[in-house]
Short mmCIF file of C-alpha atoms in Angstrom, two decimals:
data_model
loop_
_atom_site.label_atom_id
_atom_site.label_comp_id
_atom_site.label_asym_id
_atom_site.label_seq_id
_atom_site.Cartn_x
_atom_site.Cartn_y
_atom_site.Cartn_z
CA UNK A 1 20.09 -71.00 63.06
CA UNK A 2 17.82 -73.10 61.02
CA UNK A 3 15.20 -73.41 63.90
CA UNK A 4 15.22 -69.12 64.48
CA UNK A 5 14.73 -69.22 60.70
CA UNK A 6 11.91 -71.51 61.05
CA UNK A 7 10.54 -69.18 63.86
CA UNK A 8 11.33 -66.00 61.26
CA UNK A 9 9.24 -67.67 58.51
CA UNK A 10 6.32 -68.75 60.69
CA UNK A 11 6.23 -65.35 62.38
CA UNK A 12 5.99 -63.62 59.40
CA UNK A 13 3.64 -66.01 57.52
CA UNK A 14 1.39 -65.28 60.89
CA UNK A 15 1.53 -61.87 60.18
CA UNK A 16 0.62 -62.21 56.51
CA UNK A 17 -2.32 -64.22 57.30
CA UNK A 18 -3.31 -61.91 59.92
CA UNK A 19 -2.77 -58.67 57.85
CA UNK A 20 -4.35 -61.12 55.12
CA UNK A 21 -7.48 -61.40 57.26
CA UNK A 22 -7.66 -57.68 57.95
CA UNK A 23 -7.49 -56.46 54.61
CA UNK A 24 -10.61 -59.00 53.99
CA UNK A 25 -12.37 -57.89 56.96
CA UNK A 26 -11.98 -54.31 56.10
CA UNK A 27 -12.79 -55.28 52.58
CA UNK A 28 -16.15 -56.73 53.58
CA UNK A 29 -16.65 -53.59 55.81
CA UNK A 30 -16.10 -51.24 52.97
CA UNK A 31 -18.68 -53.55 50.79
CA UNK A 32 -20.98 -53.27 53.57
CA UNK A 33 -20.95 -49.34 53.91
CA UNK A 34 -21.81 -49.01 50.12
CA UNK A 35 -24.24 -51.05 49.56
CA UNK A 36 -26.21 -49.27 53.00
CA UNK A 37 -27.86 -45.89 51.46
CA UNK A 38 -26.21 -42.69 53.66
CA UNK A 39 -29.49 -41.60 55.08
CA UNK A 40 -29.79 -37.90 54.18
CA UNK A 41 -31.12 -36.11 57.23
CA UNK A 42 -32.98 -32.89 56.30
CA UNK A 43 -33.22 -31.91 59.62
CA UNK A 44 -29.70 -31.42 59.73
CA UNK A 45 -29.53 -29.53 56.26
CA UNK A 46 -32.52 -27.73 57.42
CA UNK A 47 -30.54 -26.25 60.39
CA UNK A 48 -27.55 -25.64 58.50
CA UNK A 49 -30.10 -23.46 56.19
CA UNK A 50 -32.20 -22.01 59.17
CA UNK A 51 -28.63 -20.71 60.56
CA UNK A 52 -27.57 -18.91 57.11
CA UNK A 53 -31.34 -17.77 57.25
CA UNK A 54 -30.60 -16.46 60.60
CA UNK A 55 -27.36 -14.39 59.81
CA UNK A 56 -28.73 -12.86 57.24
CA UNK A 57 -31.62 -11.45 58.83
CA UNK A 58 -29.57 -10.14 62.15
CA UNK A 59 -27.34 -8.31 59.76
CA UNK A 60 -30.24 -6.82 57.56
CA UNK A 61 -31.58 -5.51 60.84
CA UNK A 62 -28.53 -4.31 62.18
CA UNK A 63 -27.67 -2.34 59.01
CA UNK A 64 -31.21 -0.51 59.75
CA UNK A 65 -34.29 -2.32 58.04
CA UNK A 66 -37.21 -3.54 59.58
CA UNK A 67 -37.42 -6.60 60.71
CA UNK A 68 -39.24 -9.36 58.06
CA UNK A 69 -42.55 -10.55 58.74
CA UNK A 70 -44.47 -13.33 57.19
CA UNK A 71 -48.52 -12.79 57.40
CA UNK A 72 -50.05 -16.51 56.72
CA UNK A 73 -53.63 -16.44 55.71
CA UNK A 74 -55.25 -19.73 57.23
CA UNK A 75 -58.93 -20.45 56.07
CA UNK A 76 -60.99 -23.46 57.61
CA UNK A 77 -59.94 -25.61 60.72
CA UNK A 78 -58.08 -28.27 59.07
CA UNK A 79 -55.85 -29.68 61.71
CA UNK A 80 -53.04 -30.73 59.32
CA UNK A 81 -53.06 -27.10 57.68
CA UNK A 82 -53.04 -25.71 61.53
CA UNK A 83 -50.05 -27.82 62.55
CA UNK A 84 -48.66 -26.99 59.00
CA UNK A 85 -49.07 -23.35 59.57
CA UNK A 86 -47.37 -23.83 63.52
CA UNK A 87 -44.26 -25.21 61.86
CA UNK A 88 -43.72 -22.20 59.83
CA UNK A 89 -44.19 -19.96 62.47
CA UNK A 90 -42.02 -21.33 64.90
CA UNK A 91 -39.63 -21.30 61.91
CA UNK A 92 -40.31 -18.18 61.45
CA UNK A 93 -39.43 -17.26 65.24
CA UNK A 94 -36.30 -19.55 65.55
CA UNK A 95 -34.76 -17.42 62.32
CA UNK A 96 -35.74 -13.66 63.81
CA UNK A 97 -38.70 -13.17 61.46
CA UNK A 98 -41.66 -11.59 62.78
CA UNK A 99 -44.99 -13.64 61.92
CA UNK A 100 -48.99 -13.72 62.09
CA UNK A 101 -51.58 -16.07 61.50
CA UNK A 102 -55.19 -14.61 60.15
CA UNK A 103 -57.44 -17.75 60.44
CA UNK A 104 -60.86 -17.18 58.71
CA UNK A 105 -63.91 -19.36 58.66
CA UNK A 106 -64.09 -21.85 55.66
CA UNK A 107 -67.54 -19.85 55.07
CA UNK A 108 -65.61 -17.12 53.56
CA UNK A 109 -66.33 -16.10 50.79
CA UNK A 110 -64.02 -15.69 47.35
CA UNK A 111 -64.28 -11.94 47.37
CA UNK A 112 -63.32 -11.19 51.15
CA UNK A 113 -60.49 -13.28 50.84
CA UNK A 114 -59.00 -11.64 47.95
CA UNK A 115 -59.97 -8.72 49.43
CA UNK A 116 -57.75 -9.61 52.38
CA UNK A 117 -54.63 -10.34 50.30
CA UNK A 118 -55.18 -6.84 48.41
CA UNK A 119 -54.89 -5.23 52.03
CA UNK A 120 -51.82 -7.49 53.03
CA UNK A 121 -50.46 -6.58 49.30
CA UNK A 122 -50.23 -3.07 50.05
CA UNK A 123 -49.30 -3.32 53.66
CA UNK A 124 -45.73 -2.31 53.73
CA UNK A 125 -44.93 -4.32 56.85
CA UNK A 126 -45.82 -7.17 55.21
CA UNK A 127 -43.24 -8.56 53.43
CA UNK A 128 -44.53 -11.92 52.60
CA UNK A 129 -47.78 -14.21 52.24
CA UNK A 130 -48.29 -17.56 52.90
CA UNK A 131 -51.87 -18.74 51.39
CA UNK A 132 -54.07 -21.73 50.16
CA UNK A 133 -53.85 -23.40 46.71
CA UNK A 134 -56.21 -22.05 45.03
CA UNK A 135 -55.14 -20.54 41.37
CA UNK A 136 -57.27 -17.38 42.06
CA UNK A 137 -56.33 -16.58 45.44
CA UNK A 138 -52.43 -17.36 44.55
CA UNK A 139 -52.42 -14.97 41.73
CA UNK A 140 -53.87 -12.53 43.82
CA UNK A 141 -50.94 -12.14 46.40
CA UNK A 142 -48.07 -9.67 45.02
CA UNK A 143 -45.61 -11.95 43.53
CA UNK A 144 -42.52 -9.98 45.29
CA UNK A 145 -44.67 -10.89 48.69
CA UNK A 146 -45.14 -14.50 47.05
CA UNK A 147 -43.25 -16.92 49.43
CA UNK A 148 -44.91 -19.90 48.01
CA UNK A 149 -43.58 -19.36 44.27
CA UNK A 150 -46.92 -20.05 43.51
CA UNK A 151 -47.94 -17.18 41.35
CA UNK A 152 -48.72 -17.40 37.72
CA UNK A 153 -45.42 -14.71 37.07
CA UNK A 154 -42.88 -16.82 39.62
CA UNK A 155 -44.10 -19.87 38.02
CA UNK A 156 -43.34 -18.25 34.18
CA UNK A 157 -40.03 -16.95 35.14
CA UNK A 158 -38.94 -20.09 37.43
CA UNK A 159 -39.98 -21.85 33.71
CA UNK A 160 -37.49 -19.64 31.75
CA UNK A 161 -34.77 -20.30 34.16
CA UNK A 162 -34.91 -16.67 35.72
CA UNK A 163 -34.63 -15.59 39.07
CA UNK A 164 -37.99 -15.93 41.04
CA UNK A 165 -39.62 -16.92 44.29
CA UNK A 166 -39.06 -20.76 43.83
CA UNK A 167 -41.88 -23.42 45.39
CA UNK A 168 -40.10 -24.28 48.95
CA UNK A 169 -40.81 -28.16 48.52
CA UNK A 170 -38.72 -28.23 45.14
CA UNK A 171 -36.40 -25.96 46.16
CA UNK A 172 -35.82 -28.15 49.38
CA UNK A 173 -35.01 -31.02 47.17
CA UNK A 174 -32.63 -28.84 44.88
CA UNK A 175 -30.54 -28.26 47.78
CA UNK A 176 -30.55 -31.49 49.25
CA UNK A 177 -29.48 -32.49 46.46
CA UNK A 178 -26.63 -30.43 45.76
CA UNK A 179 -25.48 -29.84 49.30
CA UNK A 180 -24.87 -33.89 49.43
CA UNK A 181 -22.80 -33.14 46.73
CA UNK A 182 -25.06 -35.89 44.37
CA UNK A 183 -23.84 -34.85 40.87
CA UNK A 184 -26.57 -34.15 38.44
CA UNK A 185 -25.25 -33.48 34.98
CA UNK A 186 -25.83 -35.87 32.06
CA UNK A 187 -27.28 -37.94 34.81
CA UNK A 188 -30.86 -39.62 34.52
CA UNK A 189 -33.54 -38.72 36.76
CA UNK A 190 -36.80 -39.80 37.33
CA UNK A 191 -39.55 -38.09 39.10
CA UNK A 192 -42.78 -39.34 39.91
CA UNK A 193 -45.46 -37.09 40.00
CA UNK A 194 -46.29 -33.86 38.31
CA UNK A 195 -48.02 -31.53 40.29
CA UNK A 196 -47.81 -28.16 39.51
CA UNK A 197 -46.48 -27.24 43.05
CA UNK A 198 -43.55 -29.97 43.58
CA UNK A 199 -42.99 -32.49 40.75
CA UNK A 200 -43.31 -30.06 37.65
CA UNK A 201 -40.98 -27.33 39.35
CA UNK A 202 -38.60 -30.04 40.81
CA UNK A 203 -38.10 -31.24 37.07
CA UNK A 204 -37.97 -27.49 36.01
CA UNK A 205 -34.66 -27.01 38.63
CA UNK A 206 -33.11 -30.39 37.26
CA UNK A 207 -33.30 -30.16 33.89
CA UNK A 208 -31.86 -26.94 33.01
CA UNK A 209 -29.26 -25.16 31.86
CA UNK A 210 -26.48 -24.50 34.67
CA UNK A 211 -25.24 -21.66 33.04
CA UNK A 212 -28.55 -20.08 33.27
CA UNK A 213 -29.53 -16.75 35.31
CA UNK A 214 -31.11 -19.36 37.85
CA UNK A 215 -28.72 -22.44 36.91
CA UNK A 216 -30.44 -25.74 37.01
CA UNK A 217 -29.15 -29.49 37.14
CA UNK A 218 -28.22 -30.39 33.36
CA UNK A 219 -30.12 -33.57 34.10
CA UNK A 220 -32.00 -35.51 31.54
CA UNK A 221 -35.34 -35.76 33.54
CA UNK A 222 -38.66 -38.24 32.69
CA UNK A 223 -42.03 -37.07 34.48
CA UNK A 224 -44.24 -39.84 35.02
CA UNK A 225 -48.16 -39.48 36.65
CA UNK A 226 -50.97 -41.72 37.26
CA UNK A 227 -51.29 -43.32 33.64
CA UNK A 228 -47.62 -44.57 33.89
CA UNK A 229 -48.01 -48.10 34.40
CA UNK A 230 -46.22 -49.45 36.92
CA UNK A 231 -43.64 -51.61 34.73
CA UNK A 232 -43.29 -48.91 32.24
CA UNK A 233 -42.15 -46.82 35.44
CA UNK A 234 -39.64 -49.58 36.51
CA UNK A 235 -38.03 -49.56 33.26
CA UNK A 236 -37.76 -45.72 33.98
CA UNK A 237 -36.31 -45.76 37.14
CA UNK A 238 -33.95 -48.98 36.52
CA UNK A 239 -32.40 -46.58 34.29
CA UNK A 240 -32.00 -43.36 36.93
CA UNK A 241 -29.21 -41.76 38.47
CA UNK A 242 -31.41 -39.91 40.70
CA UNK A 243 -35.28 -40.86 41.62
CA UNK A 244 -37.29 -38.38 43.26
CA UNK A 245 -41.12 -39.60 44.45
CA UNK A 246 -43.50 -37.03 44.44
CA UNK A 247 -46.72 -38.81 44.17
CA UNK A 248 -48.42 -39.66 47.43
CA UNK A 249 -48.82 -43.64 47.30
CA UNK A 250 -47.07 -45.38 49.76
CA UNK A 251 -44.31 -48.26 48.25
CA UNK A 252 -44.32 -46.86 44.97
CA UNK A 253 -40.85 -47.22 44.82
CA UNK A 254 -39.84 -50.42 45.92
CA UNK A 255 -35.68 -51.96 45.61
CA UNK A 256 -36.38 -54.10 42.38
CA UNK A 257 -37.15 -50.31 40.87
CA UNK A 258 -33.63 -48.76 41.35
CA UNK A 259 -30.25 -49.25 40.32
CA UNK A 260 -27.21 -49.96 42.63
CA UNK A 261 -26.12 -47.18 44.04
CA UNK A 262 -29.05 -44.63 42.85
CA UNK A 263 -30.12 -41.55 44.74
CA UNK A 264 -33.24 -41.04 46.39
CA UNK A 265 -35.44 -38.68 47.61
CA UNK A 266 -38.92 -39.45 48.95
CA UNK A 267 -40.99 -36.26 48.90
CA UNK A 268 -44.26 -38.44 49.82
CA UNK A 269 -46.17 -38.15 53.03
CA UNK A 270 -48.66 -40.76 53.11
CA UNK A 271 -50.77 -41.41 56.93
CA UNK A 272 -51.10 -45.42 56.96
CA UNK A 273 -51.99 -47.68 60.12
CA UNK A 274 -48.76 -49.45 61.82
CA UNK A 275 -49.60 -52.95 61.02
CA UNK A 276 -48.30 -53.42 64.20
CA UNK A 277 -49.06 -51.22 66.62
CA UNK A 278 -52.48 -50.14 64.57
CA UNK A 279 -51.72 -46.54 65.13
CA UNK A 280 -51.51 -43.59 62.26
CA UNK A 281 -47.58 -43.62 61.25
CA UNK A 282 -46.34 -41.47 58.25
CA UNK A 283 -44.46 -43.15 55.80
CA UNK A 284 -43.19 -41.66 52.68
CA UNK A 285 -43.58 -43.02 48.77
CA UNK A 286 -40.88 -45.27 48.55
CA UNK A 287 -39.99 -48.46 50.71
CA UNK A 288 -37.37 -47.30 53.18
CA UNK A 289 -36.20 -50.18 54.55
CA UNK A 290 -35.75 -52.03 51.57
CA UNK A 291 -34.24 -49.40 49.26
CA UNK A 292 -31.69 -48.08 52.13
CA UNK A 293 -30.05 -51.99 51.13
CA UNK A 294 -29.40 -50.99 47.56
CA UNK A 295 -29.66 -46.89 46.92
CA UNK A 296 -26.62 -44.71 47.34
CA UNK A 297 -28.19 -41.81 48.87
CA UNK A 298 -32.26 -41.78 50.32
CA UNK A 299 -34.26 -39.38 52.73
CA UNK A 300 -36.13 -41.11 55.40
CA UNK A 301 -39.97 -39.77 56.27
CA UNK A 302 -40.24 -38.11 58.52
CA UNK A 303 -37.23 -35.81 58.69
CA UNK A 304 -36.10 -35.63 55.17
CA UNK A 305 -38.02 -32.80 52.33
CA UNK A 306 -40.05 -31.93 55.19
CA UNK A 307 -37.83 -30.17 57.59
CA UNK A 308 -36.10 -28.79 54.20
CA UNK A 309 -39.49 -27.04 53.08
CA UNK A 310 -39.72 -25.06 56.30
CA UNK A 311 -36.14 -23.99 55.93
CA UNK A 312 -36.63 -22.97 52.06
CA UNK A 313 -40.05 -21.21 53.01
CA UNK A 314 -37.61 -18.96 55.98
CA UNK A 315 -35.04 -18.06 53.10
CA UNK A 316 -38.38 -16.70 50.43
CA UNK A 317 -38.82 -14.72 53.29
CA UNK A 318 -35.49 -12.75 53.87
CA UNK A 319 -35.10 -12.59 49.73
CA UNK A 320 -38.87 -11.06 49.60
CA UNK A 321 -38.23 -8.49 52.54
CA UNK A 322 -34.93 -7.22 50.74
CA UNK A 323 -36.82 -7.51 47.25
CA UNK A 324 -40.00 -5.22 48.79
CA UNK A 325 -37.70 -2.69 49.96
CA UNK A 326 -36.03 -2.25 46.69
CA UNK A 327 -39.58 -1.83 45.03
CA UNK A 328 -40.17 0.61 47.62
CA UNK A 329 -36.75 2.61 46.96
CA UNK A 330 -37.48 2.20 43.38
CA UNK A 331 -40.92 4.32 43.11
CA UNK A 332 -39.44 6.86 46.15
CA UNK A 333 -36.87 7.32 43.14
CA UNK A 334 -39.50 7.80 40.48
CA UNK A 335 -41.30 9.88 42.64
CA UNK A 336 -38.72 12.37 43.42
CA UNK A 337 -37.90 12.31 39.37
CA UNK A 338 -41.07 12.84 38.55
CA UNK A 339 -41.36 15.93 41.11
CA UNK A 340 -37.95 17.35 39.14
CA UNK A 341 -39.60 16.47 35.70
CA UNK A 342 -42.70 18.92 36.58
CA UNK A 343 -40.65 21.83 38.48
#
């Protein structure tokens, strides 16, 4: 009796250890897992997007409207703006919108070129315009036909937290960020860079109000730019919830910078030599491999904002074809008043 009691305790000391051992094992595991970022993938966002995209324009066609088309005005024979351009069209394709490409020598001149965009303006199956950054030539495309969010008006209302053509960059960050389900308000964000195209608007979306007619983050957001020293940035970004790089300099963000934990999203695309290989690679802003060992969240390069731009760009598309059709509707309306009004 004594001996089986013996055997009883051992046993179930054995078992106590090993369940013991387990719960450490799994306990190291779990330790493991969070302190390794989850590696966003915007290719897999973009998809998701791209599909929605999709669906919606199959069932604007099938209920009897045109199919969308995207003209993109291409000047000069930059090869990054022609492989830039190919993306979007195959986009374009994969999604059921109709595209061209008008490539015109960089010898063209200011006033053919906006003479170009007038004719696409008031080409009614056109529905939207991708163009160069250039503040002239952008305010010259319609803003309705604006897929860039570019123009001067998009800009103004994106800026009063109204409904507009958003930039497709920012707006690719926006949703990465809230399809991951990263919480944003009262949270501290940081993003480096303020261009007018990306880090500007992607404070714009963060910052305000979510109970706005285009609801933003309700994040407290600090813009830094080239005169922000680099420690005065760390002391920034120690701080963040959230840091977003924007700024085109390769290891700008570096795991010292960030918090435990912190989100991040590396909007950078930066052509370096492999010091290994000695052949181009693309890196992003921030230093992947060491930040993944500390962040919460973080978007590699390539295959993060990137693939999440292209997607954004698809949905401008499908929101300016339905918007250009309700301008259209609108002035057949005012026409036919207009026809009672003088009868």
């Amino acid at each position: 009796m004594a001996a089986a009691s013996f055997i009883t305790t051992l046993v179930t000391r054995l078992l106590r250890s090993a369940q013991s051992g387990r719960l450490h094992q799994r306990s190291l595991h779990l330790s493991a897992v969070r302190n390794e970022a989850v590696i966003i993938s915007g290719r897999k966002l973009a998809e998701q997007i791209k599909q929605e995209v999709r669906q919606e324009v199959e069932e604007w066609v099938a209920s009897g409207n045109k199919r969308p088309h995207l003209s993109v005005v291409l000047v000069g024979e930059n090869p990054a703006s022609q492989s830039y351009v190919l993306n979007k069209t195959r986009a374009a394709a994969s999604v059921g919108i109709n595209s061209e490409t008008i490539v015109k020598p960089a010898s063209i001149s200011e006033e053919e070129l906006l003479n170009l965009i007038n004719k696409l303006n008031n080409d009614d199956n056109v529905d939207s315009l991708l163009h160069i950054d250039e503040r002239k030539v952008c305010n010259a495309v319609s803003p309705d036909k604006d897929v860039d969010g570019f123009h001067v008006i998009n800009v103004g209302r994106m800026c009063l937290d109204q409904c507009s053509m958003l930039p497709a960059t920012p707006w690719g960050v926006w949703e990465i960020i809230k399809r991951t389900g990263i919480p944003t308000l009262g949270k501290n964000v940081v993003v480096a860079g303020r261009s007018k195209n990306v880090g500007m608007p992607i404070a714009m979306l963060l910052h305000t109000d979510g109970a706005h007619e285009r609801p933003g983050g309700d994040a407290t957001v600090t813009i830094s730019h080239r005169y922000t020293p680099k420690e005065e940035l760390k002391k920034h970004t120690a701080l963040a919830d959230i840091v977003i790089s924007a700024a085109g300099i390769p290891n700008l963000i570096t795991a010292d910078m960030i918090k435990e934990g912190a989100a991040v999203i590396d909007v950078g695309i930066n052509r370096i030599q492999d010091p290994i290989t000695a052949k181009p690679k693309l890196v992003g802003d921030v230093d992947f491999e060491g930040v993944k060992k500390k962040a919460g969240y973080i978007t590699p390069v390539p295959g993060g904002v990137g693939p999440m731009t292209v997607a954004m760009l698809m949905k401008n598309t499908i929101i300016a074809a339905k918007k250009v059709l309700r301008l259209e509707e609108r002035e057949v309306l005012k026409s036919k008043e207009l026809g009672v009004a003088s009868n």
